């Protein structure tokens, strides 16, 4: 049972398209997004000094496949609270290494250009909900 109707909880990127700088070992891009709590309940975002960055999924052959899970510190800190009818604005710098590099976390697909979405977990009264963003495109600016 979900703690609030899904249409009352939204994760929205600020732009519909982003460009990643790509080197031999890694990719990097800035991502801005909003978490919109239109419900009547407070949402809690966990992590070390939360909120932690969202994960990223890629659309591959009609399915959403996880390609990026951020590395976050394991510490005890209070969750970030997003009150009812509140919007949280965040910006995250995504840096991920390619297989064989010493950069982590690892980017989970060789073909970078494509359609993606953000994935975030929230909690209310001990119940968990995974929230997904709108789809967005990621293209490549080759810096090699």
PDB file of N, CA and C in Angstrom, residues 25-26 68-71 95-98 101-107:
ATOM      1  N   UNK A  25      37.960   7.560 -19.614  1.00  0.00           N
ATOM      2  CA  UNK A  25      37.655   6.814 -18.395  1.00  0.00           C
ATOM      3  C   UNK A  25      36.306   7.121 -17.761  1.00  0.00           C
ATOM      4  N   UNK A  26      35.671   8.244 -18.132  1.00  0.00           N
ATOM      5  CA  UNK A  26      34.467   8.623 -17.385  1.00  0.00           C
ATOM      6  C   UNK A  26      33.530   9.523 -18.179  1.00  0.00           C
ATOM      7  N   UNK A  68      23.100   3.806 -13.148  1.00  0.00           N
ATOM      8  CA  UNK A  68      23.900   4.627 -12.227  1.00  0.00           C
ATOM      9  C   UNK A  68      23.256   4.622 -10.848  1.00  0.00           C
ATOM     10  N   UNK A  69      24.030   4.200  -9.870  1.00  0.00           N
ATOM     11  CA  UNK A  69      23.635   4.292  -8.468  1.00  0.00           C
ATOM     12  C   UNK A  69      24.746   5.037  -7.751  1.00  0.00           C
ATOM     13  N   UNK A  70      24.452   6.207  -7.217  1.00  0.00           N
ATOM     14  CA  UNK A  70      25.499   7.024  -6.602  1.00  0.00           C
ATOM     15  C   UNK A  70      26.091   6.353  -5.363  1.00  0.00           C
ATOM     16  N   UNK A  71      27.345   6.647  -5.128  1.00  0.00           N
ATOM     17  CA  UNK A  71      28.001   6.203  -3.902  1.00  0.00           C
ATOM     18  C   UNK A  71      27.688   7.236  -2.832  1.00  0.00           C
ATOM     19  N   UNK A  95      29.083  11.952 -11.905  1.00  0.00           N
ATOM     20  CA  UNK A  95      30.400  11.519 -12.382  1.00  0.00           C
ATOM     21  C   UNK A  95      30.424  10.004 -12.265  1.00  0.00           C
ATOM     22  N   UNK A  96      30.706   9.329 -13.370  1.00  0.00           N
ATOM     23  CA  UNK A  96      30.724   7.867 -13.361  1.00  0.00           C
ATOM     24  C   UNK A  96      31.858   7.370 -14.245  1.00  0.00           C
ATOM     25  N   UNK A  97      32.469   6.283 -13.812  1.00  0.00           N
ATOM     26  CA  UNK A  97      33.577   5.695 -14.551  1.00  0.00           C
ATOM     27  C   UNK A  97      33.110   4.600 -15.489  1.00  0.00           C
ATOM     28  N   UNK A  98      33.929   4.340 -16.491  1.00  0.00           N
ATOM     29  CA  UNK A  98      33.668   3.239 -17.404  1.00  0.00           C
ATOM     30  C   UNK A  98      34.380   2.000 -16.884  1.00  0.00           C
ATOM     31  N   UNK A 101      38.203   1.542 -15.422  1.00  0.00           N
ATOM     32  CA  UNK A 101      38.778   2.766 -14.854  1.00  0.00           C
ATOM     33  C   UNK A 101      38.781   2.645 -13.335  1.00  0.00           C
ATOM     34  N   UNK A 102      39.441   3.584 -12.676  1.00  0.00           N
ATOM     35  CA  UNK A 102      39.454   3.573 -11.209  1.00  0.00           C
ATOM     36  C   UNK A 102      38.467   4.600 -10.655  1.00  0.00           C
ATOM     37  N   UNK A 103      37.452   4.955 -11.459  1.00  0.00           N
ATOM     38  CA  UNK A 103      36.459   5.941 -11.062  1.00  0.00           C
ATOM     39  C   UNK A 103      35.141   5.245 -10.763  1.00  0.00           C
ATOM     40  N   UNK A 104      34.579   5.567  -9.623  1.00  0.00           N
ATOM     41  CA  UNK A 104      33.294   4.981  -9.255  1.00  0.00           C
ATOM     42  C   UNK A 104      32.334   6.063  -8.856  1.00  0.00           C
ATOM     43  N   UNK A 105      31.069   5.781  -8.935  1.00  0.00           N
ATOM     44  CA  UNK A 105      30.477   4.518  -9.363  1.00  0.00           C
ATOM     45  C   UNK A 105      30.636   4.305 -10.869  1.00  0.00           C
ATOM     46  N   UNK A 106      30.377   3.092 -11.292  1.00  0.00           N
ATOM     47  CA  UNK A 106      30.529   2.733 -12.693  1.00  0.00           C
ATOM     48  C   UNK A 106      29.247   3.041 -13.468  1.00  0.00           C
ATOM     49  N   UNK A 107      29.404   3.561 -14.684  1.00  0.00           N
ATOM     50  CA  UNK A 107      28.272   3.795 -15.574  1.00  0.00           C
ATOM     51  C   UNK A 107      27.914   2.457 -16.208  1.00  0.00           C
TER      52      UNK A 107
END
